[in-house]
PDB file of C-alpha atoms in Angstrom:
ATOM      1  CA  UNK A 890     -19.909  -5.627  23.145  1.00 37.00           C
ATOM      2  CA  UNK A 891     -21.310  -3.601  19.945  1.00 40.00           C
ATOM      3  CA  UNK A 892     -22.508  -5.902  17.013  1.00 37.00           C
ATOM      4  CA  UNK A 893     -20.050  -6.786  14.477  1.00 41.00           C
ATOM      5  CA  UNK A 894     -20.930  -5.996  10.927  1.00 48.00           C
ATOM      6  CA  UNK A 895     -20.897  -7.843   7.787  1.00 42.00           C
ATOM      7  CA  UNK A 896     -18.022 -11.007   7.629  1.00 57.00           C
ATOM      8  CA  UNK A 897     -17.504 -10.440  10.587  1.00 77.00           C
ATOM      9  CA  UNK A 898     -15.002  -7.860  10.894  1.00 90.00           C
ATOM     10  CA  UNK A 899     -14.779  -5.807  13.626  1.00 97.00           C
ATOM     11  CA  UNK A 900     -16.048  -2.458  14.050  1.00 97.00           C
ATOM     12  CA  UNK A 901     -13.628   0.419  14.429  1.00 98.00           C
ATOM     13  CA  UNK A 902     -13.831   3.799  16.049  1.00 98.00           C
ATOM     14  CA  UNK A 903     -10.730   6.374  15.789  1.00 98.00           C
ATOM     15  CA  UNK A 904      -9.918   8.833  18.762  1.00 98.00           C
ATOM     16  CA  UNK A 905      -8.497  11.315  17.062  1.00 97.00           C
ATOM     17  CA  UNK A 906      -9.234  11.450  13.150  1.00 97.00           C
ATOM     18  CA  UNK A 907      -6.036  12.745  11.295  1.00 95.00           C
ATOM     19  CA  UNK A 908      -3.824  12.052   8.767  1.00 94.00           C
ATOM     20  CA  UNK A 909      -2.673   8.365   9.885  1.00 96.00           C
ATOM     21  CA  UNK A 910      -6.698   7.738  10.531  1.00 98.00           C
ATOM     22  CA  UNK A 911      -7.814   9.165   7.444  1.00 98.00           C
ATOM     23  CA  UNK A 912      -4.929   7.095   5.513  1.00 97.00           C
ATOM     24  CA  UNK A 913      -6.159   4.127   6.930  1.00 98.00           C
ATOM     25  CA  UNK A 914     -10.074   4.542   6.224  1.00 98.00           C
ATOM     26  CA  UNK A 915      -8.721   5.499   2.476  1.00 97.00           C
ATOM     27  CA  UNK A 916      -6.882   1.990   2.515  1.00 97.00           C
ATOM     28  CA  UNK A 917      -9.611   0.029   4.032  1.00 97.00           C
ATOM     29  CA  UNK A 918     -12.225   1.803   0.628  1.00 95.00           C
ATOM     30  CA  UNK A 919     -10.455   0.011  -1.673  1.00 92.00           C
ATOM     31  CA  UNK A 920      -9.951  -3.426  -0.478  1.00 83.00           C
ATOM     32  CA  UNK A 921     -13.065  -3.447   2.193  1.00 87.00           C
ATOM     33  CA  UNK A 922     -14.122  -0.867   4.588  1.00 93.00           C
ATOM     34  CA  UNK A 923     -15.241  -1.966   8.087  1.00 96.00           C
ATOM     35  CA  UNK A 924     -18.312  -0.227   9.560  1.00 97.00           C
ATOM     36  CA  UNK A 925     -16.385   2.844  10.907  1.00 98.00           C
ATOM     37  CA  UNK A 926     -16.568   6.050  13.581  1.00 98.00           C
ATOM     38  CA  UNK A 927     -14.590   8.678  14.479  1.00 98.00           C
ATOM     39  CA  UNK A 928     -14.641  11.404  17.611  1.00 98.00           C
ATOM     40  CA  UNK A 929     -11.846  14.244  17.572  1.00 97.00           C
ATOM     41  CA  UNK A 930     -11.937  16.378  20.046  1.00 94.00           C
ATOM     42  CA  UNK A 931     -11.901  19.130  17.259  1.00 92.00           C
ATOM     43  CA  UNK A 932     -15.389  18.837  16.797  1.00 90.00           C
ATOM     44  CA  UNK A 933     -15.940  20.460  20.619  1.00 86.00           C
ATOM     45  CA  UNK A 934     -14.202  23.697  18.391  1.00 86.00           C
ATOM     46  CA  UNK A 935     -16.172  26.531  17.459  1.00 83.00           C
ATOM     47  CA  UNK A 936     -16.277  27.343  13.914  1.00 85.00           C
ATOM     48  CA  UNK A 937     -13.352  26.374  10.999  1.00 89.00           C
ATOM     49  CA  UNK A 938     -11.932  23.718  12.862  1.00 89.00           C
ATOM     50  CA  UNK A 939     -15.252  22.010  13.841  1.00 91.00           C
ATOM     51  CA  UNK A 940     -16.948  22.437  10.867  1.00 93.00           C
ATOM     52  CA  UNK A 941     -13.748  21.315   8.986  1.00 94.00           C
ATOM     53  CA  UNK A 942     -13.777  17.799  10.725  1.00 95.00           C
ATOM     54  CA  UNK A 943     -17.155  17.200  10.175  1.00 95.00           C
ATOM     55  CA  UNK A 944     -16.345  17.974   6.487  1.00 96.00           C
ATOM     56  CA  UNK A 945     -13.860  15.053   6.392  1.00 97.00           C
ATOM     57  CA  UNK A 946     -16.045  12.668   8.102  1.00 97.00           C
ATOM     58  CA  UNK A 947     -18.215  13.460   5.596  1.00 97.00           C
ATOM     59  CA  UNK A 948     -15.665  13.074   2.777  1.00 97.00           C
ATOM     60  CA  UNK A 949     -14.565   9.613   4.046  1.00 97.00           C
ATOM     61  CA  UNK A 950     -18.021   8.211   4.227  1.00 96.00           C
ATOM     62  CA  UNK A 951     -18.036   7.211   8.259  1.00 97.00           C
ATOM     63  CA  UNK A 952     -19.886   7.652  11.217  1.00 97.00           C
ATOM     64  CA  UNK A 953     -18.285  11.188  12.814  1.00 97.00           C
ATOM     65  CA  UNK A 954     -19.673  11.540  16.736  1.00 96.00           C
ATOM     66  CA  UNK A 955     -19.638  15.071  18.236  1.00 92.00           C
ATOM     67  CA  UNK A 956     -19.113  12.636  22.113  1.00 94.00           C
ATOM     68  CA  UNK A 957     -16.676  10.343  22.630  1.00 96.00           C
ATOM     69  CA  UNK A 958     -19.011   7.944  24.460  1.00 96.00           C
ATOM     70  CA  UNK A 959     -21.053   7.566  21.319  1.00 96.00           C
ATOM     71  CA  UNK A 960     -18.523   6.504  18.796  1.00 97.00           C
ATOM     72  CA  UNK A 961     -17.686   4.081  21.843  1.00 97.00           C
ATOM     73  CA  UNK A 962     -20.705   2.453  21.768  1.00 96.00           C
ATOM     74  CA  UNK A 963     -20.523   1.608  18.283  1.00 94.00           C
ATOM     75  CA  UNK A 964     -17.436  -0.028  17.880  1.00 97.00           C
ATOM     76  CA  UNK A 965     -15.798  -3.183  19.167  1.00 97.00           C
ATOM     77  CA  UNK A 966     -12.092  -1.813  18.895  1.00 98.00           C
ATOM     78  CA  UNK A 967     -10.844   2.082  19.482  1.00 98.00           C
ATOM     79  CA  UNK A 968      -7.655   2.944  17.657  1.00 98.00           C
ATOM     80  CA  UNK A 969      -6.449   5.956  19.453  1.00 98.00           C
ATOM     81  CA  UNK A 970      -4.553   8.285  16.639  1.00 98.00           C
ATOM     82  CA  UNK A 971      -3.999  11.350  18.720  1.00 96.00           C
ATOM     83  CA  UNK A 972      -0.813  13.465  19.008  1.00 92.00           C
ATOM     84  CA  UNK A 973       1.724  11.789  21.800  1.00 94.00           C
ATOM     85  CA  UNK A 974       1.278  14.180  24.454  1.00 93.00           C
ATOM     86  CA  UNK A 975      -2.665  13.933  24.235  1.00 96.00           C
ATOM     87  CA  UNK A 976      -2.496  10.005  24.675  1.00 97.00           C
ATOM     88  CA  UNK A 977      -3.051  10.015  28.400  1.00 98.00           C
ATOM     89  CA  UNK A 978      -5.928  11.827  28.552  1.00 98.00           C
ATOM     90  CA  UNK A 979      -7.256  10.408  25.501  1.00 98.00           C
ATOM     91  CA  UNK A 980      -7.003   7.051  26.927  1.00 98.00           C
ATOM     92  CA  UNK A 981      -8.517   8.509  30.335  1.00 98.00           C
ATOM     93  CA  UNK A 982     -11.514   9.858  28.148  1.00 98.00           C
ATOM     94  CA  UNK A 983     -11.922   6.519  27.190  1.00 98.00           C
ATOM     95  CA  UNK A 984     -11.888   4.995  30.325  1.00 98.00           C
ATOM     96  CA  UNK A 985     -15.009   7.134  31.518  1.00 97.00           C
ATOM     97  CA  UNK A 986     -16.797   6.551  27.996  1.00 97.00           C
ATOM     98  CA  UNK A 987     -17.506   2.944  28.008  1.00 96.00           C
ATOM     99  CA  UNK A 988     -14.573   0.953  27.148  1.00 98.00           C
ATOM    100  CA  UNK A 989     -15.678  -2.020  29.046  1.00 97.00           C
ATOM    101  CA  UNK A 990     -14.797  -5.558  27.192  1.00 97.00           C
ATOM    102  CA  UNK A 991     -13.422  -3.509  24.338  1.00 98.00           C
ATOM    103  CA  UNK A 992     -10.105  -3.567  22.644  1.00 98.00           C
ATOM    104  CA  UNK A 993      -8.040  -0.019  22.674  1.00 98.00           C
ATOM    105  CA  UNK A 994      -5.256  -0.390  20.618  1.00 98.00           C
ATOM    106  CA  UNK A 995      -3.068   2.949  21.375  1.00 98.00           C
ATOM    107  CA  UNK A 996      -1.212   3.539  18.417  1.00 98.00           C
ATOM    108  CA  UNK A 997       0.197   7.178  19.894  1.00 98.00           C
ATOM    109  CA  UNK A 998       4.039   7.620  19.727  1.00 96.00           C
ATOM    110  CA  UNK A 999       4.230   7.922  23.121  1.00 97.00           C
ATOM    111  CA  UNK A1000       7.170   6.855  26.278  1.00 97.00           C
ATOM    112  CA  UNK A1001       6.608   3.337  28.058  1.00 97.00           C
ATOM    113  CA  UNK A1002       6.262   4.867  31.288  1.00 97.00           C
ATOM    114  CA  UNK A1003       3.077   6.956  29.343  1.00 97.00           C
ATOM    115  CA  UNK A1004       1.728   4.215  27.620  1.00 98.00           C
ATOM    116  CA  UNK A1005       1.871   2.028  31.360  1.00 98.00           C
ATOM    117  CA  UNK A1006      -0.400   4.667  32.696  1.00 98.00           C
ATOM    118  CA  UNK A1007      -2.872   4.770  29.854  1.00 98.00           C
ATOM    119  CA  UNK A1008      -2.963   1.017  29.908  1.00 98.00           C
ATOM    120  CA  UNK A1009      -3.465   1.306  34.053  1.00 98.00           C
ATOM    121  CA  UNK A1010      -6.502   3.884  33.255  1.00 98.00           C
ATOM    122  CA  UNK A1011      -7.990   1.255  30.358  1.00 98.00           C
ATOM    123  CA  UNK A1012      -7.863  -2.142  32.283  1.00 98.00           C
ATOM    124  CA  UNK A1013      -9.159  -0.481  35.482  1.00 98.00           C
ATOM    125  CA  UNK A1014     -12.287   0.501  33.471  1.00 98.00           C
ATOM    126  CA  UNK A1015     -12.711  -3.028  32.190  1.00 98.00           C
ATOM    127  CA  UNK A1016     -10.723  -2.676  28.433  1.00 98.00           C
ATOM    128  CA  UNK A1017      -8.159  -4.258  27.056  1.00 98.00           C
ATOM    129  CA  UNK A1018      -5.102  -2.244  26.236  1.00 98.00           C
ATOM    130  CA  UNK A1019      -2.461  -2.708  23.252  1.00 98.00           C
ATOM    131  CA  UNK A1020       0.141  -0.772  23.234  1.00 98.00           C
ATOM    132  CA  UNK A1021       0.895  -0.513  19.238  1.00 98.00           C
ATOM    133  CA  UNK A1022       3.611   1.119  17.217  1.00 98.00           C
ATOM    134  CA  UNK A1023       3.397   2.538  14.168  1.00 98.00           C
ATOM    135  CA  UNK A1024       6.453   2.188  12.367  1.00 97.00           C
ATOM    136  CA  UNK A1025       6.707   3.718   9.071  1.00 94.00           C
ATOM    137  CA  UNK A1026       4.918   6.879   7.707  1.00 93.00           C
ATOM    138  CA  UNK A1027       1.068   5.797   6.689  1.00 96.00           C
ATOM    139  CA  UNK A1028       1.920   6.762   2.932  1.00 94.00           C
ATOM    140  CA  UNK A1029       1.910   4.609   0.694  1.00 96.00           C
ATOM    141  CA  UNK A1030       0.849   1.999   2.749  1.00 97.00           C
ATOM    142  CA  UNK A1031      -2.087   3.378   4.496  1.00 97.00           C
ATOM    143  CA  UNK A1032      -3.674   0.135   6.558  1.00 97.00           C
ATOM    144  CA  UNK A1033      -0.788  -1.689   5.601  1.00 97.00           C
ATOM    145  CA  UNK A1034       1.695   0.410   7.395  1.00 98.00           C
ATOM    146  CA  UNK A1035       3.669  -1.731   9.578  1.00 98.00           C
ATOM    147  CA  UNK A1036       3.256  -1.884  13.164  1.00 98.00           C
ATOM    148  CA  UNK A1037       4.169  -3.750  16.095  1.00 98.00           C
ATOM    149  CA  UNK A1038       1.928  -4.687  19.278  1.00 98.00           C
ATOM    150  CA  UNK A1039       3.000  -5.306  22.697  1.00 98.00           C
ATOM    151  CA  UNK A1040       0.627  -6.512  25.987  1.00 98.00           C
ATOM    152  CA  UNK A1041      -1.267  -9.221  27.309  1.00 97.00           C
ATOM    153  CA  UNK A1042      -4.226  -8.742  25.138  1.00 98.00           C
ATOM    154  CA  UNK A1043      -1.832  -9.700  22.309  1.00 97.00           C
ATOM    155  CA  UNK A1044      -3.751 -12.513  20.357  1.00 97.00           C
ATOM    156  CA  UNK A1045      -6.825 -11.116  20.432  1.00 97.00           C
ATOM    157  CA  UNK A1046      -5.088  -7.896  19.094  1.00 98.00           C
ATOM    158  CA  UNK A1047      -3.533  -9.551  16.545  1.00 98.00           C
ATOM    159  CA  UNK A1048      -6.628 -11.369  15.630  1.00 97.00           C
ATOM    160  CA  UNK A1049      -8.520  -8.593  15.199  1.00 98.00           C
ATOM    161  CA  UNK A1050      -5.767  -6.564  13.483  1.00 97.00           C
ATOM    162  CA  UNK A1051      -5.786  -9.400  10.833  1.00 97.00           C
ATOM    163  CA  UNK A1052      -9.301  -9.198  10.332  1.00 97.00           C
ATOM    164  CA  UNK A1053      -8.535  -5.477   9.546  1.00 97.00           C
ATOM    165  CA  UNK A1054      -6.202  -6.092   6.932  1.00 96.00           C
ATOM    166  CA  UNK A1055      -3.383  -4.288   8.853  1.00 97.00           C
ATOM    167  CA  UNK A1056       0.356  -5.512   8.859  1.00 98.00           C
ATOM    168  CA  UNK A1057       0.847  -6.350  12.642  1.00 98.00           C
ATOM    169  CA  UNK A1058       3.756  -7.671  14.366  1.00 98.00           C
ATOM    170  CA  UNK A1059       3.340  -9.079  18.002  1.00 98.00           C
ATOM    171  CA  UNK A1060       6.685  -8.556  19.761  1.00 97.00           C
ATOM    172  CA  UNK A1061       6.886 -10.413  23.005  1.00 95.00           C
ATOM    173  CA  UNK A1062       6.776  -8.446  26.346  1.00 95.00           C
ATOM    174  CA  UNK A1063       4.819  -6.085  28.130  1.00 97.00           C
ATOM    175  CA  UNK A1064       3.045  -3.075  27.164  1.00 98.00           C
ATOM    176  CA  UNK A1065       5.556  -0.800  26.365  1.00 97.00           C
ATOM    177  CA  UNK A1066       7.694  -2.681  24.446  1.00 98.00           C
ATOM    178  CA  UNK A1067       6.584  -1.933  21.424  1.00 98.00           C
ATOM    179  CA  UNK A1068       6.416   1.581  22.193  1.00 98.00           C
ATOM    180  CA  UNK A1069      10.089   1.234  23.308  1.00 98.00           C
ATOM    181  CA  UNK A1070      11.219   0.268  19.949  1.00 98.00           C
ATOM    182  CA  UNK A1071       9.510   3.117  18.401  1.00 98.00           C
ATOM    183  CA  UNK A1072      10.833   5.551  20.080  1.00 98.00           C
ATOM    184  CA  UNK A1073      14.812   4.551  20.419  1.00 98.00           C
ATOM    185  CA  UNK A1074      14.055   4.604  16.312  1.00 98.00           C
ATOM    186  CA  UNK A1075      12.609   8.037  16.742  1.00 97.00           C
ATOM    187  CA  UNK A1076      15.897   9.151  18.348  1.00 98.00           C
ATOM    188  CA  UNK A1077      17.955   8.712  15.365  1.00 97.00           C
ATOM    189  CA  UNK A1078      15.342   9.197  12.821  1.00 97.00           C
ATOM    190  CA  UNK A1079      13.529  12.645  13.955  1.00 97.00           C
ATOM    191  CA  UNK A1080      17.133  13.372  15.849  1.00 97.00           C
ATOM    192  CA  UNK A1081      18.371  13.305  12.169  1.00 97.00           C
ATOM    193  CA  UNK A1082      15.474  15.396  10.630  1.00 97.00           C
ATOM    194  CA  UNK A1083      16.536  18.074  13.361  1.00 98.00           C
ATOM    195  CA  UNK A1084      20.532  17.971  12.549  1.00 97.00           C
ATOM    196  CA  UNK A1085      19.684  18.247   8.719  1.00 97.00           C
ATOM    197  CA  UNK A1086      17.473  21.306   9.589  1.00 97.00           C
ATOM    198  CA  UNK A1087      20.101  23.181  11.702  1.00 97.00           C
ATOM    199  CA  UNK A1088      22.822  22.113   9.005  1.00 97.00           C
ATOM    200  CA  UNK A1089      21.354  23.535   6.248  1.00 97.00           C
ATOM    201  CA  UNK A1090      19.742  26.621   8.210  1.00 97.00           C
ATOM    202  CA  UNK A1091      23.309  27.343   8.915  1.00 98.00           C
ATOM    203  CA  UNK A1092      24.997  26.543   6.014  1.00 98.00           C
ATOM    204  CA  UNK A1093      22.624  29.075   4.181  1.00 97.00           C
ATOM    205  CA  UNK A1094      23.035  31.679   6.542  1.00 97.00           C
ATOM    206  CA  UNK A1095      26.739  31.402   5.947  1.00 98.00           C
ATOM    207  CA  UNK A1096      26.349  30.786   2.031  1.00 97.00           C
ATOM    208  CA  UNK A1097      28.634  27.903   2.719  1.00 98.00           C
ATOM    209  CA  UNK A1098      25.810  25.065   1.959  1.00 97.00           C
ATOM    210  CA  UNK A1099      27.411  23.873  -1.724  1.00 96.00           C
ATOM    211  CA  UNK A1100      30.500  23.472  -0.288  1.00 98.00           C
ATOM    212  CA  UNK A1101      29.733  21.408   3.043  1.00 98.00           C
ATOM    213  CA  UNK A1102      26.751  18.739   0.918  1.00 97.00           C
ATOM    214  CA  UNK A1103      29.474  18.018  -1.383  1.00 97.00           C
ATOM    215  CA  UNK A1104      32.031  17.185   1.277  1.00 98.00           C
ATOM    216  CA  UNK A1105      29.112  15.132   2.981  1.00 97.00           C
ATOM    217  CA  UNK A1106      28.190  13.384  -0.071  1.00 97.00           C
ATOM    218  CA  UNK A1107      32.165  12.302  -0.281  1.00 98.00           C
ATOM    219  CA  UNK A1108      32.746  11.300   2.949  1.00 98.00           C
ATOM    220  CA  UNK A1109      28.994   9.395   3.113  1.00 97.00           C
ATOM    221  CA  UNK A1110      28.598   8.084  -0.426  1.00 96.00           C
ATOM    222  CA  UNK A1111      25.063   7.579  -1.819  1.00 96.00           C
ATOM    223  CA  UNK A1112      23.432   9.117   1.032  1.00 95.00           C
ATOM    224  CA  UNK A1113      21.851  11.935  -1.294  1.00 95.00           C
ATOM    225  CA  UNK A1114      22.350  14.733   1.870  1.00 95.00           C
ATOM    226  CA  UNK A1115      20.167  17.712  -0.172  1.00 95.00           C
ATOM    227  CA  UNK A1116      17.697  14.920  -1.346  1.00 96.00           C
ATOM    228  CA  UNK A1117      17.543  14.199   2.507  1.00 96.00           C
ATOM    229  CA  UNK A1118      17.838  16.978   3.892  1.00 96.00           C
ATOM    230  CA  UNK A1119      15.033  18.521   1.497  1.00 96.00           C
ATOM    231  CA  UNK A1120      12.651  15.987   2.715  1.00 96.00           C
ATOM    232  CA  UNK A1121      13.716  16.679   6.437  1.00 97.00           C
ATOM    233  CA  UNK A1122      12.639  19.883   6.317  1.00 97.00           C
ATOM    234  CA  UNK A1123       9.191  19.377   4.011  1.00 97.00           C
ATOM    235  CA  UNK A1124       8.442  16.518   7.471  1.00 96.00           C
ATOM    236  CA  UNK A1125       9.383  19.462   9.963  1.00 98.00           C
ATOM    237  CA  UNK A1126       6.944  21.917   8.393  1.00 97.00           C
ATOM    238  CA  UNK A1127       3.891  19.665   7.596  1.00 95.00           C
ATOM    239  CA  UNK A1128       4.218  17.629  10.982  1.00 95.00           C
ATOM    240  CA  UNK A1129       6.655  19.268  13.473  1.00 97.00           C
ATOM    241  CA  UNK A1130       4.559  19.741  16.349  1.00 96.00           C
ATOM    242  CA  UNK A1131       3.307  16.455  16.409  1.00 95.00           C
ATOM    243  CA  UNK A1132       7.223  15.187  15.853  1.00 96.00           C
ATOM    244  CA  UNK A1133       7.990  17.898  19.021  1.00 97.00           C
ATOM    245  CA  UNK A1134       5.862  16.227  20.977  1.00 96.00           C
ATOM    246  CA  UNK A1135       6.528  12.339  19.981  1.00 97.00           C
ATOM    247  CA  UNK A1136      10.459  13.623  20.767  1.00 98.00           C
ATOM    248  CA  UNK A1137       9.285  15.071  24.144  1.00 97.00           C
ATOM    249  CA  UNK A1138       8.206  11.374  24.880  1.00 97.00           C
ATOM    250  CA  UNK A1139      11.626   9.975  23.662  1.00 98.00           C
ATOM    251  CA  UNK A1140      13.366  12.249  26.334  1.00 98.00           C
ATOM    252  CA  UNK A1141      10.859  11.389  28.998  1.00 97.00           C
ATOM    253  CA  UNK A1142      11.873   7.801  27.865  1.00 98.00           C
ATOM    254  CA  UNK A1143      15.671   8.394  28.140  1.00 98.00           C
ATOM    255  CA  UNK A1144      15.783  10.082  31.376  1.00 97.00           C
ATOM    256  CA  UNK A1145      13.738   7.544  32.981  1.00 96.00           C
ATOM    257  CA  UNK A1146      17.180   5.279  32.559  1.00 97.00           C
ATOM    258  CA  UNK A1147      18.577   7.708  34.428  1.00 98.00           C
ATOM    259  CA  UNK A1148      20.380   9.024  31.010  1.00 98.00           C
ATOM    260  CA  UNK A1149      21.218  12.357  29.591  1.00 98.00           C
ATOM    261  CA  UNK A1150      18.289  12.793  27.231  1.00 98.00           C
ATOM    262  CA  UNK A1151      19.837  15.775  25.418  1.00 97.00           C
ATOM    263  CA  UNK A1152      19.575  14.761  21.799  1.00 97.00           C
ATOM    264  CA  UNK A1153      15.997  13.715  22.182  1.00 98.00           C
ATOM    265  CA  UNK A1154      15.156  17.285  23.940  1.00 98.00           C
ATOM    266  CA  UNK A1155      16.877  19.115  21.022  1.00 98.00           C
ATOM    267  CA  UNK A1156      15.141  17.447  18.140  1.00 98.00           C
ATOM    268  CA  UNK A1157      12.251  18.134  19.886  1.00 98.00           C
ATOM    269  CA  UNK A1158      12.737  21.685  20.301  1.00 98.00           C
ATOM    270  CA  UNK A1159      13.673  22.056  16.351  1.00 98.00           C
ATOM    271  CA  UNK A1160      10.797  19.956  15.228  1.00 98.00           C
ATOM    272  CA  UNK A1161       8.232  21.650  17.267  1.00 98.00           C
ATOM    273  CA  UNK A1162       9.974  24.853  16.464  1.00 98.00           C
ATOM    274  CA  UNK A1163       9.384  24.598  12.329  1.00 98.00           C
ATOM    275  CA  UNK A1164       5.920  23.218  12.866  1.00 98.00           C
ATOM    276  CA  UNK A1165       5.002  25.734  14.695  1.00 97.00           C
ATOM    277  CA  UNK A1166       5.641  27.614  11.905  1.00 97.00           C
ATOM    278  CA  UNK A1167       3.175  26.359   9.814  1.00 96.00           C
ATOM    279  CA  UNK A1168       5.095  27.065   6.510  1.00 97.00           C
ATOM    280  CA  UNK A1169       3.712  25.438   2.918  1.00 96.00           C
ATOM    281  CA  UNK A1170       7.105  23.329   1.861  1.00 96.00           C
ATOM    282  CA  UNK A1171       6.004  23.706  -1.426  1.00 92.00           C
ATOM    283  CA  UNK A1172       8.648  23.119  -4.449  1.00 89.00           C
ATOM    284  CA  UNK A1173      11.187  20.434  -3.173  1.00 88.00           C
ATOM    285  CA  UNK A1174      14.549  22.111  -2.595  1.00 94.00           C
ATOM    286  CA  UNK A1175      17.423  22.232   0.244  1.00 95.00           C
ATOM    287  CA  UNK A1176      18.138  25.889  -0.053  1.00 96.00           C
ATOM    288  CA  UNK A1177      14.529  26.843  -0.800  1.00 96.00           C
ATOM    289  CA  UNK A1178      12.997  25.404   2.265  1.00 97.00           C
ATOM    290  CA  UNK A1179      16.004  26.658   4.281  1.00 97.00           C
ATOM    291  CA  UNK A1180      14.990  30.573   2.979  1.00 97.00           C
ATOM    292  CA  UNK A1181      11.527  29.549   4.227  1.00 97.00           C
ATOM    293  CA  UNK A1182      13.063  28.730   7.636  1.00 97.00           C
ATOM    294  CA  UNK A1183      15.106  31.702   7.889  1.00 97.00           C
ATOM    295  CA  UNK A1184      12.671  34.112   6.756  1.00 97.00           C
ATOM    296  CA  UNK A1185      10.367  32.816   9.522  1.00 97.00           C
ATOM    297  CA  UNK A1186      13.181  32.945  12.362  1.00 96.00           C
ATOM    298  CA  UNK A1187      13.825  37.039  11.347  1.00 93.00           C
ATOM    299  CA  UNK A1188      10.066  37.624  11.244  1.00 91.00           C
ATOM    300  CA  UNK A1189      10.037  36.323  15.089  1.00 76.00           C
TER     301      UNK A1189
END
């Protein structure tokens, strides 16, 4: 196993080095930062997009590896931070890079049945698999963000989690569980994030979108519906594809219960749908971000 560096806290490597990575590595510089790497597959991009992770690697102050094998073999835990329908073969990469007698804690949004396989591909290569949740967004809390852990590795995991600073639950069960939780949240919460956006879409369309907040706002008291539905949309456009995919998961979820998973498959589809559309949310605003929406749909 790699060295461990000063007070003994373990040494971290992301898979994947986004926004939830890059929130916790800004977290960790304030109240102790743990020697740290990073590999994102990015950096195998010619041009803006390799150049442009290197540049935040740079920013951040930690180790970024152009191979996934080397930021391996510097670490004694991977956090794997890449979007859900990447986590497989993320976790597969790992498996062939070294992961023996390491800890990969796979904090991807992704189904039980997916993160089962991922764990399969880890523990046959000699790692120990966590199947983590990340619960909340990673702003404000950045390291802190609350997350749950599920497996047999689980004291260890939390141990090490600790050691991190993180906020880590352990819920009891197998890997999955976790996961599980996550993901029946995701239904409602995403699942709501889509209805908002096809509300007010239509609403605007139909210059109706006064009238039909206020009757919301009387029939659901305090719920703030444009203050909500605002923010809906300003999640859709910043991270909708990676919301798509995370609700592609939640229907592969569902339907292995042998369930209709047709809410989960139609948040998906309007999440991915507005990321894809990679519009600046800019000023907050229902009707304003609804305009953006619509002026995108009769472009395509």
């Amino acid at each position: 196993m790699a060295r461990k560096n000063a007070g003994n806290r373990p040494r971290v490597t992301f898979l994947g080095y986004g926004e939830a990575a890059r929130a916790f590595v800004r977290g960790w510089s304030v109240g102790g930062m743990p020697d740290v790497s990073a590999y994102d597959i990015k950096t195998e991009c010619p041009g803006s997009e390799r150049d442009g992770k290197r540049a935040d690697y740079r920013a951040d102050g930690i180790l970024g590896c152009d191979e996934l094998h080397k930021a391996i073999s510097t670490c004694d835990v991977v956090l794997s931070m890449v979007t859900a329908d990447q986590s497989l073969a993320a976790a597969e990469a790992a498996a062939r890079s070294g992961i023996e007698n390491r800890l990969f804690l796979d904090c991807n949004s992704s189904a039980p049945q997916t993160k089962q396989a991922s764990c399969d591909a880890i523990e046959a290569a000699g790692g120990k698999y966590m199947d983590v949740a990340v619960m909340t967004p990673v702003h404000p809390a950045l390291h802190r963000t609350s997350v749950l852990a599920s497996g047999s590795h689980a004291d260890e995991a939390e141990r090490t989690m600790k050691q991190l600073d993180m906020n880590v639950s352990v819920v009891a069960g197998p890997v999955g569980r976790a996961s599980a939780i996550k993901l029946v949240r995701s239904i409602a919460v995403k699942g709501m994030e889509a209805i908002a956006a096809e509300m007010l879409v239509a609403g605007r369309k139909l210059g109706v979108t006064d009238e039909v907040l206020a009757s919301l706002d009387a029939t659901y008291p305090g719920f703030r519906w444009a203050e909500r539905g605002a923010y809906a949309l300003d999640r859709m456009m910043v991270h909708g594809e990676r919301r798509g995919a995370e609700m592609e998961e939640a229907a592969r979820m569902v339907a292995g219960l042998n369930l209709p998973a047709t809410m989960s498959k139609a948040a998906a589809r309007w999440q991915a749908l507005v990321g894809a559309m990679a519009l600046d949310p800019g000023e907050p605003g229902a009707d304003r971000r609804a305009d953006l929406v619509i002026a995108a749909l009769d472009r395509d």
